[in-house]
Amino acid sequence: TRVRSSAASDVYKRQGLKMIAQKTKKIQKGLVNELTRVSKSLYLIRFTPHTPVDIKPGQFVSVLCDNLTLRRPFSVMDYEDGVISILFKKKGAGTAYISNLKQGDNVDFVGPMGNGFNIERKKSLLISAGVGSAPVFYLHKKMDELGIDNFFASGFVSKEEIPSNLEFDMITTDDGSEGKKGSIVNYVEGLILSFNPEKIYCCGPEIVLKLIVQTAEKHSIKTEVAMEKVMACSIGVCKGCVIKIKKDGKIQNATVCHDGPVFDGGDVVWQ
């Protein structure tokens, strides 16, 4: 059996991912308008695609970062006047590269990708945690434009982690340095009782989503969750972001990048 060398394997992988991306979504180019630090660990980048796109709340884009093989996926925080806004946390080589971009620099991205939130004309409770506030903010903005009654609550570790560019109806911090003290999940029951929503939309760590869905189910409220998951290919090929969902009476695999990232909360098999 012929064994492919590591270098050859990397080239093969890059070529394969590029071919898949070209077949599934057009590779786009854009120019950076602005890059600012909006909290202790969060950055905001705004860039204008050369070709206008149609982006729904909950969808994401995958950005090429320097010479890294795999693109990095980011939820869209806003899309207005032809400008895409992304909120991201500086964590590794990819986000370090993006955090050093300057006005006028080129951005190579694929998107929009995945499916977005299903916006209904129902009184809605919007809940997020950390960087998960990005897609929920975009949803909140769209709902306001459509005249849909909504309440936007978000949780953070501390005051210094709250993005300065976003506004919320309610904030919680784990240490009590801003807003209500404790995790956002501790306030879901009270928010349901006081706001009486017909539907709940949320994004954040899996444990947060799980607890929100479980609380909502006690009140027979439908939920939509935008899942956060480490992605590799971002197009459903590598199966690196698989979760379990209930479909047609069976437990099946679903990829967060392709089948999601938004799912009916009641369909997800929570771990």
mmCIF file with all atom_site columns, N, CA, C and O in Angstrom, residues 211-231:
data_model
loop_
_atom_site.group_PDB
_atom_site.id
_atom_site.type_symbol
_atom_site.label_atom_id
_atom_site.label_alt_id
_atom_site.label_comp_id
_atom_site.label_asym_id
_atom_site.label_entity_id
_atom_site.label_seq_id
_atom_site.pdbx_PDB_ins_code
_atom_site.Cartn_x
_atom_site.Cartn_y
_atom_site.Cartn_z
_atom_site.occupancy
_atom_site.B_iso_or_equiv
_atom_site.pdbx_formal_charge
_atom_site.auth_seq_id
_atom_site.auth_comp_id
_atom_site.auth_asym_id
_atom_site.auth_atom_id
_atom_site.pdbx_PDB_model_num
ATOM 1  N N  . LEU A 1 211 ? -29.818 23.603 29.269 1.00 0.00 ? 211 LEU A N  1
ATOM 2  C CA . LEU A 1 211 ? -30.610 24.026 30.420 1.00 0.00 ? 211 LEU A CA 1
ATOM 3  C C  . LEU A 1 211 ? -31.744 24.959 30.007 1.00 0.00 ? 211 LEU A C  1
ATOM 4  O O  . LEU A 1 211 ? -32.840 24.917 30.576 1.00 0.00 ? 211 LEU A O  1
ATOM 5  N N  . ILE A 1 212 ? -31.501 25.811 29.020 1.00 0.00 ? 212 ILE A N  1
ATOM 6  C CA . ILE A 1 212 ? -32.559 26.693 28.522 1.00 0.00 ? 212 ILE A CA 1
ATOM 7  C C  . ILE A 1 212 ? -33.685 25.871 27.898 1.00 0.00 ? 212 ILE A C  1
ATOM 8  O O  . ILE A 1 212 ? -34.870 26.103 28.168 1.00 0.00 ? 212 ILE A O  1
ATOM 9  N N  . VAL A 1 213 ? -33.311 24.906 27.061 1.00 0.00 ? 213 VAL A N  1
ATOM 10 C CA . VAL A 1 213 ? -34.307 24.062 26.404 1.00 0.00 ? 213 VAL A CA 1
ATOM 11 C C  . VAL A 1 213 ? -35.112 23.263 27.429 1.00 0.00 ? 213 VAL A C  1
ATOM 12 O O  . VAL A 1 213 ? -36.346 23.170 27.338 1.00 0.00 ? 213 VAL A O  1
ATOM 13 N N  . GLN A 1 214 ? -34.443 22.710 28.412 1.00 0.00 ? 214 GLN A N  1
ATOM 14 C CA . GLN A 1 214 ? -35.137 21.931 29.436 1.00 0.00 ? 214 GLN A CA 1
ATOM 15 C C  . GLN A 1 214 ? -36.130 22.793 30.219 1.00 0.00 ? 214 GLN A C  1
ATOM 16 O O  . GLN A 1 214 ? -37.248 22.349 30.530 1.00 0.00 ? 214 GLN A O  1
ATOM 17 N N  . THR A 1 215 ? -35.735 24.027 30.523 1.00 0.00 ? 215 THR A N  1
ATOM 18 C CA . THR A 1 215 ? -36.637 24.938 31.233 1.00 0.00 ? 215 THR A CA 1
ATOM 19 C C  . THR A 1 215 ? -37.816 25.331 30.357 1.00 0.00 ? 215 THR A C  1
ATOM 20 O O  . THR A 1 215 ? -38.965 25.364 30.811 1.00 0.00 ? 215 THR A O  1
ATOM 21 N N  . ALA A 1 216 ? -37.527 25.601 29.079 1.00 0.00 ? 216 ALA A N  1
ATOM 22 C CA . ALA A 1 216 ? -38.590 25.976 28.144 1.00 0.00 ? 216 ALA A CA 1
ATOM 23 C C  . ALA A 1 216 ? -39.602 24.850 27.963 1.00 0.00 ? 216 ALA A C  1
ATOM 24 O O  . ALA A 1 216 ? -40.814 25.088 27.865 1.00 0.00 ? 216 ALA A O  1
ATOM 25 N N  . GLU A 1 217 ? -39.113 23.614 27.919 1.00 0.00 ? 217 GLU A N  1
ATOM 26 C CA . GLU A 1 217 ? -39.999 22.470 27.718 1.00 0.00 ? 217 GLU A CA 1
ATOM 27 C C  . GLU A 1 217 ? -40.979 22.305 28.876 1.00 0.00 ? 217 GLU A C  1
ATOM 28 O O  . GLU A 1 217 ? -42.113 21.853 28.692 1.00 0.00 ? 217 GLU A O  1
ATOM 29 N N  . LYS A 1 218 ? -40.569 22.689 30.082 1.00 0.00 ? 218 LYS A N  1
ATOM 30 C CA . LYS A 1 218 ? -41.468 22.618 31.233 1.00 0.00 ? 218 LYS A CA 1
ATOM 31 C C  . LYS A 1 218 ? -42.659 23.558 31.058 1.00 0.00 ? 218 LYS A C  1
ATOM 32 O O  . LYS A 1 218 ? -43.732 23.332 31.622 1.00 0.00 ? 218 LYS A O  1
ATOM 33 N N  . HIS A 1 219 ? -42.458 24.591 30.253 1.00 0.00 ? 219 HIS A N  1
ATOM 34 C CA . HIS A 1 219 ? -43.524 25.566 30.003 1.00 0.00 ? 219 HIS A CA 1
ATOM 35 C C  . HIS A 1 219 ? -44.128 25.399 28.605 1.00 0.00 ? 219 HIS A C  1
ATOM 36 O O  . HIS A 1 219 ? -44.870 26.264 28.147 1.00 0.00 ? 219 HIS A O  1
ATOM 37 N N  . SER A 1 220 ? -43.768 24.307 27.937 1.00 0.00 ? 220 SER A N  1
ATOM 38 C CA . SER A 1 220 ? -44.273 23.997 26.583 1.00 0.00 ? 220 SER A CA 1
ATOM 39 C C  . SER A 1 220 ? -43.975 25.118 25.589 1.00 0.00 ? 220 SER A C  1
ATOM 40 O O  . SER A 1 220 ? -44.813 25.478 24.752 1.00 0.00 ? 220 SER A O  1
ATOM 41 N N  . ILE A 1 221 ? -42.760 25.658 25.672 1.00 0.00 ? 221 ILE A N  1
ATOM 42 C CA . ILE A 1 221 ? -42.348 26.726 24.763 1.00 0.00 ? 221 ILE A CA 1
ATOM 43 C C  . ILE A 1 221 ? -41.337 26.167 23.767 1.00 0.00 ? 221 ILE A C  1
ATOM 44 O O  . ILE A 1 221 ? -40.360 25.523 24.154 1.00 0.00 ? 221 ILE A O  1
ATOM 45 N N  . LYS A 1 222 ? -41.561 26.447 22.500 1.00 0.00 ? 222 LYS A N  1
ATOM 46 C CA . LYS A 1 222 ? -40.652 25.986 21.453 1.00 0.00 ? 222 LYS A CA 1
ATOM 47 C C  . LYS A 1 222 ? -39.358 26.789 21.498 1.00 0.00 ? 222 LYS A C  1
ATOM 48 O O  . LYS A 1 222 ? -39.354 27.994 21.770 1.00 0.00 ? 222 LYS A O  1
ATOM 49 N N  . THR A 1 223 ? -38.243 26.105 21.207 1.00 0.00 ? 223 THR A N  1
ATOM 50 C CA . THR A 1 223 ? -36.945 26.769 21.198 1.00 0.00 ? 223 THR A CA 1
ATOM 51 C C  . THR A 1 223 ? -36.205 26.535 19.883 1.00 0.00 ? 223 THR A C  1
ATOM 52 O O  . THR A 1 223 ? -36.390 25.516 19.224 1.00 0.00 ? 223 THR A O  1
ATOM 53 N N  . GLU A 1 224 ? -35.372 27.501 19.530 1.00 0.00 ? 224 GLU A N  1
ATOM 54 C CA . GLU A 1 224 ? -34.404 27.340 18.447 1.00 0.00 ? 224 GLU A CA 1
ATOM 55 C C  . GLU A 1 224 ? -33.038 27.659 19.028 1.00 0.00 ? 224 GLU A C  1
ATOM 56 O O  . GLU A 1 224 ? -32.872 28.693 19.695 1.00 0.00 ? 224 GLU A O  1
ATOM 57 N N  . VAL A 1 225 ? -32.073 26.785 18.780 1.00 0.00 ? 225 VAL A N  1
ATOM 58 C CA . VAL A 1 225 ? -30.737 26.959 19.346 1.00 0.00 ? 225 VAL A CA 1
ATOM 59 C C  . VAL A 1 225 ? -29.705 27.054 18.230 1.00 0.00 ? 225 VAL A C  1
ATOM 60 O O  . VAL A 1 225 ? -29.725 26.293 17.270 1.00 0.00 ? 225 VAL A O  1
ATOM 61 N N  . ALA A 1 226 ? -28.806 28.022 18.360 1.00 0.00 ? 226 ALA A N  1
ATOM 62 C CA . ALA A 1 226 ? -27.667 28.126 17.447 1.00 0.00 ? 226 ALA A CA 1
ATOM 63 C C  . ALA A 1 226 ? -26.490 27.473 18.163 1.00 0.00 ? 226 ALA A C  1
ATOM 64 O O  . ALA A 1 226 ? -25.998 27.985 19.165 1.00 0.00 ? 226 ALA A O  1
ATOM 65 N N  . MET A 1 227 ? -26.059 26.318 17.654 1.00 0.00 ? 227 MET A N  1
ATOM 66 C CA . MET A 1 227 ? -25.033 25.519 18.320 1.00 0.00 ? 227 MET A CA 1
ATOM 67 C C  . MET A 1 227 ? -23.629 26.078 18.067 1.00 0.00 ? 227 MET A C  1
ATOM 68 O O  . MET A 1 227 ? -23.311 26.512 16.954 1.00 0.00 ? 227 MET A O  1
ATOM 69 N N  . GLU A 1 228 ? -22.801 26.043 19.120 1.00 0.00 ? 228 GLU A N  1
ATOM 70 C CA . GLU A 1 228 ? -21.390 26.389 18.993 1.00 0.00 ? 228 GLU A CA 1
ATOM 71 C C  . GLU A 1 228 ? -20.597 25.093 18.974 1.00 0.00 ? 228 GLU A C  1
ATOM 72 O O  . GLU A 1 228 ? -20.719 24.271 19.870 1.00 0.00 ? 228 GLU A O  1
ATOM 73 N N  . LYS A 1 229 ? -19.802 24.914 17.932 1.00 0.00 ? 229 LYS A N  1
ATOM 74 C CA . LYS A 1 229 ? -19.044 23.671 17.799 1.00 0.00 ? 229 LYS A CA 1
ATOM 75 C C  . LYS A 1 229 ? -17.765 23.958 17.018 1.00 0.00 ? 229 LYS A C  1
ATOM 76 O O  . LYS A 1 229 ? -17.760 24.768 16.078 1.00 0.00 ? 229 LYS A O  1
ATOM 77 N N  . VAL A 1 230 ? -16.682 23.289 17.382 1.00 0.00 ? 230 VAL A N  1
ATOM 78 C CA . VAL A 1 230 ? -15.443 23.415 16.610 1.00 0.00 ? 230 VAL A CA 1
ATOM 79 C C  . VAL A 1 230 ? -15.675 22.787 15.244 1.00 0.00 ? 230 VAL A C  1
ATOM 80 O O  . VAL A 1 230 ? -16.132 21.653 15.145 1.00 0.00 ? 230 VAL A O  1
ATOM 81 N N  . MET A 1 231 ? -15.378 23.537 14.182 1.00 0.00 ? 231 MET A N  1
ATOM 82 C CA . MET A 1 231 ? -15.597 23.060 12.812 1.00 0.00 ? 231 MET A CA 1
ATOM 83 C C  . MET A 1 231 ? -14.276 22.972 12.068 1.00 0.00 ? 231 MET A C  1
ATOM 84 O O  . MET A 1 231 ? -13.362 23.761 12.322 1.00 0.00 ? 231 MET A O  1
#
